[in-house]
CSV table of C-alpha atoms and ligand atoms in Angstrom, one decimal:
chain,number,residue,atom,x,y,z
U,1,UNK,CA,0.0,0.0,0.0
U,2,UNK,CA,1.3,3.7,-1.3
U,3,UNK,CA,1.6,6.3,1.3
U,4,UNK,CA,1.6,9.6,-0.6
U,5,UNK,CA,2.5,12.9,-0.2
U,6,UNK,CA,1.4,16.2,-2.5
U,7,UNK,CA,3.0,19.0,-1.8
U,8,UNK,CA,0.8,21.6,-3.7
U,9,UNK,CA,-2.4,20.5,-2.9
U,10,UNK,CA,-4.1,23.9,-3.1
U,11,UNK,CA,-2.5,25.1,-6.8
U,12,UNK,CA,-4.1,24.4,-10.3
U,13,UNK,CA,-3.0,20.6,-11.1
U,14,UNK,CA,-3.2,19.9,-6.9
U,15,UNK,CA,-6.8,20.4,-6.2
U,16,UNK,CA,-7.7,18.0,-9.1
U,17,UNK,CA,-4.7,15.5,-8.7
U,18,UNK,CA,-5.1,14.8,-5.1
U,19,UNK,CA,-8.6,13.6,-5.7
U,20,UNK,CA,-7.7,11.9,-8.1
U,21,UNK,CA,-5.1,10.1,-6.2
U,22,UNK,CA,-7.3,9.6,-3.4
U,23,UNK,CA,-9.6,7.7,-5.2
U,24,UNK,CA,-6.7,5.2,-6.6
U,25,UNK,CA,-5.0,4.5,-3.2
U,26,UNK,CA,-8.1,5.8,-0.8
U,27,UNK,CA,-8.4,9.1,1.3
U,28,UNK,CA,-6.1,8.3,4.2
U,29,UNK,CA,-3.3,6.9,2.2
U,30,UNK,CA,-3.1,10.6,0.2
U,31,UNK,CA,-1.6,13.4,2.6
U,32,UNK,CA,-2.5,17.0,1.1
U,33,UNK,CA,-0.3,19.9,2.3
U,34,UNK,CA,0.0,23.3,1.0
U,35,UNK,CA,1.4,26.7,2.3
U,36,UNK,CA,-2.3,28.1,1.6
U,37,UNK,CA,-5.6,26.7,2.4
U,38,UNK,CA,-6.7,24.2,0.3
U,39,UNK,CA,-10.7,23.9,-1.7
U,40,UNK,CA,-13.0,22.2,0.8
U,41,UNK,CA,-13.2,18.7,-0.9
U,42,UNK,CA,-9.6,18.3,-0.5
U,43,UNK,CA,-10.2,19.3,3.5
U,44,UNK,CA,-13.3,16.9,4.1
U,45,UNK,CA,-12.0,14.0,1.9
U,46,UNK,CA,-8.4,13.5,3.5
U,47,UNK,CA,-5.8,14.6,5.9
U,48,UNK,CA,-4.4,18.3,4.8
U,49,UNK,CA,-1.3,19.7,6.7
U,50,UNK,CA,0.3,23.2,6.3
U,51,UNK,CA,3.6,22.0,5.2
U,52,UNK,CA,6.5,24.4,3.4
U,53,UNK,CA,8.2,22.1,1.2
U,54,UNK,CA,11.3,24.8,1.3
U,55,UNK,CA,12.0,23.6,5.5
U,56,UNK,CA,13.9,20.0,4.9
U,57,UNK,CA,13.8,19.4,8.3
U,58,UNK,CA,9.9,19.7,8.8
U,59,UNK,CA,9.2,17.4,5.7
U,60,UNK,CA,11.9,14.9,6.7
U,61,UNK,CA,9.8,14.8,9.8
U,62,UNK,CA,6.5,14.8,8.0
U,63,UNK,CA,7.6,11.9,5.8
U,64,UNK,CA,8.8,9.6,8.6
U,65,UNK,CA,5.8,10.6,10.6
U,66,UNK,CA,3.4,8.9,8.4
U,67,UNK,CA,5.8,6.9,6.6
U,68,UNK,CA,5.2,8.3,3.3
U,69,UNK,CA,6.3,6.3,0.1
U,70,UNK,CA,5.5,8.4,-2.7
U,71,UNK,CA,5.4,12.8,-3.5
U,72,UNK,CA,4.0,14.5,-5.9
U,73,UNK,CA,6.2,18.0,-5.9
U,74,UNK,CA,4.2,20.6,-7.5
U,75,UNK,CA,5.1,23.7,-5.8
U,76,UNK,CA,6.3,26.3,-7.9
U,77,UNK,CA,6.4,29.9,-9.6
U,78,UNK,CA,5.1,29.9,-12.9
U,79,UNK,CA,6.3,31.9,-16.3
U,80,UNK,CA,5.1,34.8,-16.2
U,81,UNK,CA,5.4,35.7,-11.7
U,82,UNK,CA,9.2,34.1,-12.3
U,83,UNK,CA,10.2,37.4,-15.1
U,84,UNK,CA,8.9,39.9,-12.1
U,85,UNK,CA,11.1,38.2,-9.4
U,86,UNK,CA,13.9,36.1,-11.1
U,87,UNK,CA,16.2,35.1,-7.8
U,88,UNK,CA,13.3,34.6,-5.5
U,89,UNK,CA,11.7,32.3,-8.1
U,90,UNK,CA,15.0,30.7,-9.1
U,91,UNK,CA,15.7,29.8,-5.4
U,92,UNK,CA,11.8,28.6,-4.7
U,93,UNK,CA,11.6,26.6,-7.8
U,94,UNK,CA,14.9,24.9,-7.5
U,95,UNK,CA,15.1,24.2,-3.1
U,96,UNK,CA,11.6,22.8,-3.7
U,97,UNK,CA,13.1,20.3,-5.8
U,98,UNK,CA,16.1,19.4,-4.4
U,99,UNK,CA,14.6,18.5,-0.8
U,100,UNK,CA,12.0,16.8,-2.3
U,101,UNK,CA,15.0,14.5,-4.2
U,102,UNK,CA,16.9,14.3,-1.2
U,103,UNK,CA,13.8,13.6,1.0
U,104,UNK,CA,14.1,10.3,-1.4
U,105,UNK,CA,17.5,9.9,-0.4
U,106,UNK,CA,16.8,10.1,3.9
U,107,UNK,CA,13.6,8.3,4.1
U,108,UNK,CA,11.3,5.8,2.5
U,109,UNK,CA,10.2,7.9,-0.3
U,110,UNK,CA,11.1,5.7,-3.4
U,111,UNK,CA,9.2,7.5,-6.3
U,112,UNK,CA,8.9,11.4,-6.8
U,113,UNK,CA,7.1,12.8,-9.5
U,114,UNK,CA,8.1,16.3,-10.6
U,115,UNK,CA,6.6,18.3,-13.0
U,116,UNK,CA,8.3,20.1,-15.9
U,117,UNK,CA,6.9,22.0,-19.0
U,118,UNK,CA,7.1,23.1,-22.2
U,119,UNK,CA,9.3,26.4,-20.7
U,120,UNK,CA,12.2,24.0,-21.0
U,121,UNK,CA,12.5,25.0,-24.8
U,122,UNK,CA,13.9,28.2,-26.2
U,123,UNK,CA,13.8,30.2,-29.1
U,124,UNK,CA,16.2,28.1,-31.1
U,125,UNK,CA,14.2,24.7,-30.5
U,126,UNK,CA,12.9,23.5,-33.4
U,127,UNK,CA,9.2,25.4,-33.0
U,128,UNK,CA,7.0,23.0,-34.9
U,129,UNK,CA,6.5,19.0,-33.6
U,130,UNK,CA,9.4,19.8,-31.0
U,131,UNK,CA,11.1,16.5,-30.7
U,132,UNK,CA,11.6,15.2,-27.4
U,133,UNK,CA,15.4,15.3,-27.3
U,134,UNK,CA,16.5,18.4,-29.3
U,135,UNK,CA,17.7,22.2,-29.2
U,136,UNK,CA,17.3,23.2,-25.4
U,137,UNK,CA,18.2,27.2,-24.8
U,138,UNK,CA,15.1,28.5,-22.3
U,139,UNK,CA,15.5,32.1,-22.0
U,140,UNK,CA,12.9,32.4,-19.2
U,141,UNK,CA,14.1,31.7,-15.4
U,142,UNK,CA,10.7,29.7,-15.3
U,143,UNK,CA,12.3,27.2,-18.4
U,144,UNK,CA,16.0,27.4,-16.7
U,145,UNK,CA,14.6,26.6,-13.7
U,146,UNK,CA,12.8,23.4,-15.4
U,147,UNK,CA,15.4,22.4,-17.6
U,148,UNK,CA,17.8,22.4,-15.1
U,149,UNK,CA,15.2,20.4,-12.7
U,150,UNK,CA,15.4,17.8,-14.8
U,151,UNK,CA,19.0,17.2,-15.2
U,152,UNK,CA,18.8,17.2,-11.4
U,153,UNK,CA,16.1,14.2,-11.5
U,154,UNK,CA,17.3,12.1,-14.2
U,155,UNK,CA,21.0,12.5,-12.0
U,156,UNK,CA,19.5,11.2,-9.0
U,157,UNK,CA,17.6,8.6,-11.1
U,158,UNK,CA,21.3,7.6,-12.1
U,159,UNK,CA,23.3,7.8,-9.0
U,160,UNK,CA,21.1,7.4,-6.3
U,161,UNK,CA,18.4,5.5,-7.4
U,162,UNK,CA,15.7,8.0,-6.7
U,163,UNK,CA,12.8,6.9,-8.8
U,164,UNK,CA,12.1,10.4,-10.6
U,165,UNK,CA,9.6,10.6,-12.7
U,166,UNK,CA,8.1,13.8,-14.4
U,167,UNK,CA,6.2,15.0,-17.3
U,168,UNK,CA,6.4,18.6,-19.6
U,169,UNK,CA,3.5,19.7,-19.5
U,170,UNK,CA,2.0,22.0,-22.0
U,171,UNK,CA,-0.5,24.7,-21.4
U,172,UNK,CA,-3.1,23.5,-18.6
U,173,UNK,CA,-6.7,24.3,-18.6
U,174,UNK,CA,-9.3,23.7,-16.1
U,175,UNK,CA,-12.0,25.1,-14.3
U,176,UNK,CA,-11.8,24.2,-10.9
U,177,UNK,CA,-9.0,26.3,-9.7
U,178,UNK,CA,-6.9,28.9,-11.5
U,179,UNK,CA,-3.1,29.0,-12.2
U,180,UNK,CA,-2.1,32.5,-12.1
U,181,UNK,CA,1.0,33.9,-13.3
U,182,UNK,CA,2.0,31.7,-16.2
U,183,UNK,CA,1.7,32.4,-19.9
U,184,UNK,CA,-0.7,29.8,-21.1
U,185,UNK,CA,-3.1,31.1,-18.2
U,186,UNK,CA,-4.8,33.3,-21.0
U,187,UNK,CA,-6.5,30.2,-22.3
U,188,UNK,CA,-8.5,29.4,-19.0
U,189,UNK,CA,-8.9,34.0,-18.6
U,190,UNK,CA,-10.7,34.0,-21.7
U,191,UNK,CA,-13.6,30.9,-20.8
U,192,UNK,CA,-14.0,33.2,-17.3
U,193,UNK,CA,-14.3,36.2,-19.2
U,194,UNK,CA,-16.4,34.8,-21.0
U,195,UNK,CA,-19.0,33.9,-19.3
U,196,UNK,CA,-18.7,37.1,-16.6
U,197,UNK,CA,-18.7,39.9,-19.7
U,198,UNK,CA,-18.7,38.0,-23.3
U,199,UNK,CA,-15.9,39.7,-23.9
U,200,UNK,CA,-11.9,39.0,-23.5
U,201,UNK,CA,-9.3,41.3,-23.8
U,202,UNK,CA,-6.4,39.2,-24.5
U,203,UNK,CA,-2.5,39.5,-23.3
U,204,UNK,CA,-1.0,37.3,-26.4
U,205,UNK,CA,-1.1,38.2,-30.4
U,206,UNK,CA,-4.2,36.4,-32.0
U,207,UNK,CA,-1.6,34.3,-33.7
U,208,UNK,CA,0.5,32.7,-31.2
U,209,UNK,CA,-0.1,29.1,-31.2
U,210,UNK,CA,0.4,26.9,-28.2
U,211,UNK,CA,0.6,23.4,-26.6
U,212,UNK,CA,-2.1,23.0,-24.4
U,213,UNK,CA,-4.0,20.3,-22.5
U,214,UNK,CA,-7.4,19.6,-20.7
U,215,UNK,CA,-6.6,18.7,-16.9
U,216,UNK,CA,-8.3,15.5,-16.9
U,217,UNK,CA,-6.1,14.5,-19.5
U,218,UNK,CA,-3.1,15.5,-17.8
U,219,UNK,CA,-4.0,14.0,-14.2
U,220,UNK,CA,-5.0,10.8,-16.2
U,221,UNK,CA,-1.4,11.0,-18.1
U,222,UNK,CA,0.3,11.9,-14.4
U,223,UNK,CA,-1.3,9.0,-12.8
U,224,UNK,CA,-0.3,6.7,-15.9
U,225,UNK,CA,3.2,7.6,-15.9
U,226,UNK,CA,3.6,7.0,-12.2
U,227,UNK,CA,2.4,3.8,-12.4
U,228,UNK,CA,4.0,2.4,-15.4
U,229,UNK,CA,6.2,-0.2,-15.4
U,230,UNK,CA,9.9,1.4,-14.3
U,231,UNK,CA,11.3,-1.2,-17.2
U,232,UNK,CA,9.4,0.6,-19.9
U,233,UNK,CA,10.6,4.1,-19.5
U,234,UNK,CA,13.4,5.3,-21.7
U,235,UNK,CA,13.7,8.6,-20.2
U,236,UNK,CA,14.6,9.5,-16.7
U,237,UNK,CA,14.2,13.3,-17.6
U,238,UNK,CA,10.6,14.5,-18.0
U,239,UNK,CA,8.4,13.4,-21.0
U,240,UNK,CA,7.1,15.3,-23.8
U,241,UNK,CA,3.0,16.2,-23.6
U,242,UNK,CA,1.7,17.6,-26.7
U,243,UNK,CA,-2.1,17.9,-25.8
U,244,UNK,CA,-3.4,20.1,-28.5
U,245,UNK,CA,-2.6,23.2,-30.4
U,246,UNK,CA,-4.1,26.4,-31.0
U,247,UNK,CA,-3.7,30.5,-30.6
U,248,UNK,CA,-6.5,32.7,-28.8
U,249,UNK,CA,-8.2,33.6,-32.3
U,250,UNK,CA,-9.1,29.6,-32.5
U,251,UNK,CA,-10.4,29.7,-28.5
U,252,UNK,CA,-12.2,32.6,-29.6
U,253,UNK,CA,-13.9,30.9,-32.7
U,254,UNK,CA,-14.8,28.1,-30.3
U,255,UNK,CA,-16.6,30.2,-27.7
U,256,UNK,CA,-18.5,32.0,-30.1
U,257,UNK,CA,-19.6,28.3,-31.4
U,258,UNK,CA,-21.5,28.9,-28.2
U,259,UNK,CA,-21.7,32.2,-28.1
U,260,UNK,CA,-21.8,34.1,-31.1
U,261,UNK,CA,-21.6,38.0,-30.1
U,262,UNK,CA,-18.5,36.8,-28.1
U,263,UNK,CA,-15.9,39.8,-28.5
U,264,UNK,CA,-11.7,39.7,-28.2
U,265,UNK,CA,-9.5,42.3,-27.8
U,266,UNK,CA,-5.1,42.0,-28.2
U,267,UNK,CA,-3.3,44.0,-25.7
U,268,UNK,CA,0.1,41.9,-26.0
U,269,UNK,CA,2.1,42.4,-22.4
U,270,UNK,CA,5.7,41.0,-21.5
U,271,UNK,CA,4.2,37.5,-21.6
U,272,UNK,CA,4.2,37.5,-25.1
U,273,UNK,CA,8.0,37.4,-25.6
U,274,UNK,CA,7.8,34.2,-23.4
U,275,UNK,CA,4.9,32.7,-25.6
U,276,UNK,CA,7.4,33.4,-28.7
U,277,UNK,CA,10.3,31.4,-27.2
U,278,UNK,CA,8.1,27.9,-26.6
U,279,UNK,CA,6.6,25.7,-28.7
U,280,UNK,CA,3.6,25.6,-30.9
U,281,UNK,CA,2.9,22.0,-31.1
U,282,UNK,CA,4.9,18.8,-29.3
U,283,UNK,CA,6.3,15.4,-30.5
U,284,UNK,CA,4.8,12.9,-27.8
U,285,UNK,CA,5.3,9.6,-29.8
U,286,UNK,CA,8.1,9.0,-26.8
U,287,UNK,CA,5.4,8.9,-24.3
U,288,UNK,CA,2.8,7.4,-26.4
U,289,UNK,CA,5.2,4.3,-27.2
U,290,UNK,CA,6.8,3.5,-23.9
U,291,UNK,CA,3.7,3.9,-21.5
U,292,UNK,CA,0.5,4.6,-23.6
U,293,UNK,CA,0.1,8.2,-23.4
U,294,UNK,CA,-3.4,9.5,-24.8
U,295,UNK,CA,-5.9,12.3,-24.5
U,296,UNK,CA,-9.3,12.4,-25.0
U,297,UNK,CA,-10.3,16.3,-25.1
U,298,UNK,CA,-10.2,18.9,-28.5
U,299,UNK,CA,-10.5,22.3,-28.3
U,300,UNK,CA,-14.4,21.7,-29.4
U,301,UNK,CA,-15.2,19.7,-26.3
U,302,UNK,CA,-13.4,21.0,-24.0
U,303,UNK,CA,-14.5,24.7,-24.8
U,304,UNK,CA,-18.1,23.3,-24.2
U,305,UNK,CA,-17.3,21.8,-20.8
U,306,UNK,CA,-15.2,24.8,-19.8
U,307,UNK,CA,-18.2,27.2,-20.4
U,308,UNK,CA,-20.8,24.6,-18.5
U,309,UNK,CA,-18.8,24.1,-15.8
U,310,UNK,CA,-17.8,27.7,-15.2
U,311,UNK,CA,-21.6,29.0,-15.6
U,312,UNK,CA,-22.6,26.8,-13.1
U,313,UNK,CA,-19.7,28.0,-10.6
U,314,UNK,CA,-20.4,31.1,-10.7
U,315,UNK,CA,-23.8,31.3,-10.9
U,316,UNK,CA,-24.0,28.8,-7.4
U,317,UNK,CA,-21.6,32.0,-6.2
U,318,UNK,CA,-24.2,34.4,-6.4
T,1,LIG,N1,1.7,27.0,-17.8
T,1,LIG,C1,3.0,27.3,-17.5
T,1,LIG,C2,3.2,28.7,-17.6
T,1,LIG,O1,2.6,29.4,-18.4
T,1,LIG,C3,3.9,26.6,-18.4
T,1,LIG,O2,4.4,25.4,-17.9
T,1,LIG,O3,4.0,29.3,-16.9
């Protein structure tokens, strides 16, 4: 039996992965933590602790306590937040990592999962079908901060045996809880916006095409990879996720599918420099060949989810 450990329960992939989790390995084997209070299912499903993944000596002890076996390591700045604070991210993105790896060094932790993105590409990376092992020159302190995360897994993978597993994640959209401060966040704005005004005024060029995934299909892909076969992964760094592809023009055709006086405005900020040094689409054959990955959700029905589900939210807020 798994006893597991999410650190990051309360962000954007958290408060949908630790439900998820729960239901594989039940409620009291998942342990939620988080420096912020987490959604209310997460509390009244589970155990939830306020733990800061950047003290090592408080998870040690958390880890030994309840004799946890596997983490989940999502804590981190995103994109967008890491360009206004570069050291300060640098340092928060990296020591969360590292004492999560060496937490799997001191204690009965024997798999970490770790996520990494599609940041870890730069401006001379083949833009088109990126290749998983190709051109890697992130410009962003967000992508450095990544790339270099995974050299650090796939080394402890190596020399120590840590069993590091990790994903690059494209763009992720969902409706349950927001990112905030990445680039791709635009694409989950604009459903919100949608529904609150009809009307988005958008921080990326109409044009600027992206990797991006549905959250279900990325928990489903998380939980997949994790409990694959070790003898069937070729990589030990992070795999590419492709998801789909599109720019905020396409979103915007797809909301007005739904509703048609739907209006978009282009007010391109900093983030759009960042959007112009990933990706547009990802090679995930790697994925898909060694442990099945797959995804179920197009731009067309997950646009119609998005808007149902975010209606009803906020209209039970009133
Ligand atoms: N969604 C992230 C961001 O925009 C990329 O991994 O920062």
């Amino acid at each position: 039996m798994e006893r597991i450990l999410v650190i990051g329960c309360s962000g954007q992939i958290g408060s949908e992965l630790t439900l998820a989790l729960r239901k594989v390995h039940g409620n009291e084997n998942v342990f939620a933590t988080d420096i912020k209070q987490p959604p209310k299912d997460i509390l009244e499903s589970g155990p939830f602790n306020t733990l800061d993944v950047m003290d090592y000596n408080n998870l040690l002890h958390f880890a030994v306590r309840f004799k946890i076996t596997q983490v989940y390591n999502l804590a981190a700045v995103l994109s967008g937040n890491a360009e206004k604070i570069p050291q300060q991210a640098w340092e928060i993105n990296m020591r969360a990592l590292m004492n999560t790896l060496e937490l799997a060094r001191d204690s009965d932790v024997k798999k970490l999962f770790w996520p990494s993105s599609i940041a870890v590409f730069g401006p001379t990376t083949p833009r088109y079908n990126t290749p998983q092992l190709t051109v890697m020159e992130p410009n962003t302190v967000y992508g450095i901060s990544k790339l270099a995360g995974e050299r650090w897994g796939e080394y402890y993978q190596k020399r120590y045996d840590v069993d590091f597993r990790s994903l690059r994640y494209p763009g992720l959209i969902s409706y349950k809880t927001e990112a905030g401060g990445g680039t791709t966040d635009y694409a989950v704005e604009i459903y919100y916006e949608a529904i609150r005004n009809n009307r988005y005024n958008c921080f990326l060029r109409e044009d600027t095409a992206l990797p991006m995934m549905f959250m279900d299909d990325a928990i489903k892909a998380t939980i997949q990879l994790m409990e694959a076969d070790a003898g069937k992964l070729s990589l030990r760094s992070s795999y590419n996720v492709g998801g789909m592809s599109f720019t905020p023009k396409e979103v915007a055709a797809a909301i007005r599918k739904h509703q048609p006086d739907f209006e978009i405005t282009y007010e391109p900020d900093f983030r759009q420099a960042i959007a112009d040094s990933w990706p547009a689409s990802i090679d995930d054959s790697v994925a898909r060949k060694d442990w099945g990955l797959s995804d179920a959700f197009n731009l067309e029905s997950m646009t119609s989810l998005m808007l149902n589900e975010i209606r009803t939210k906020l209209s039970n807020k009133k």
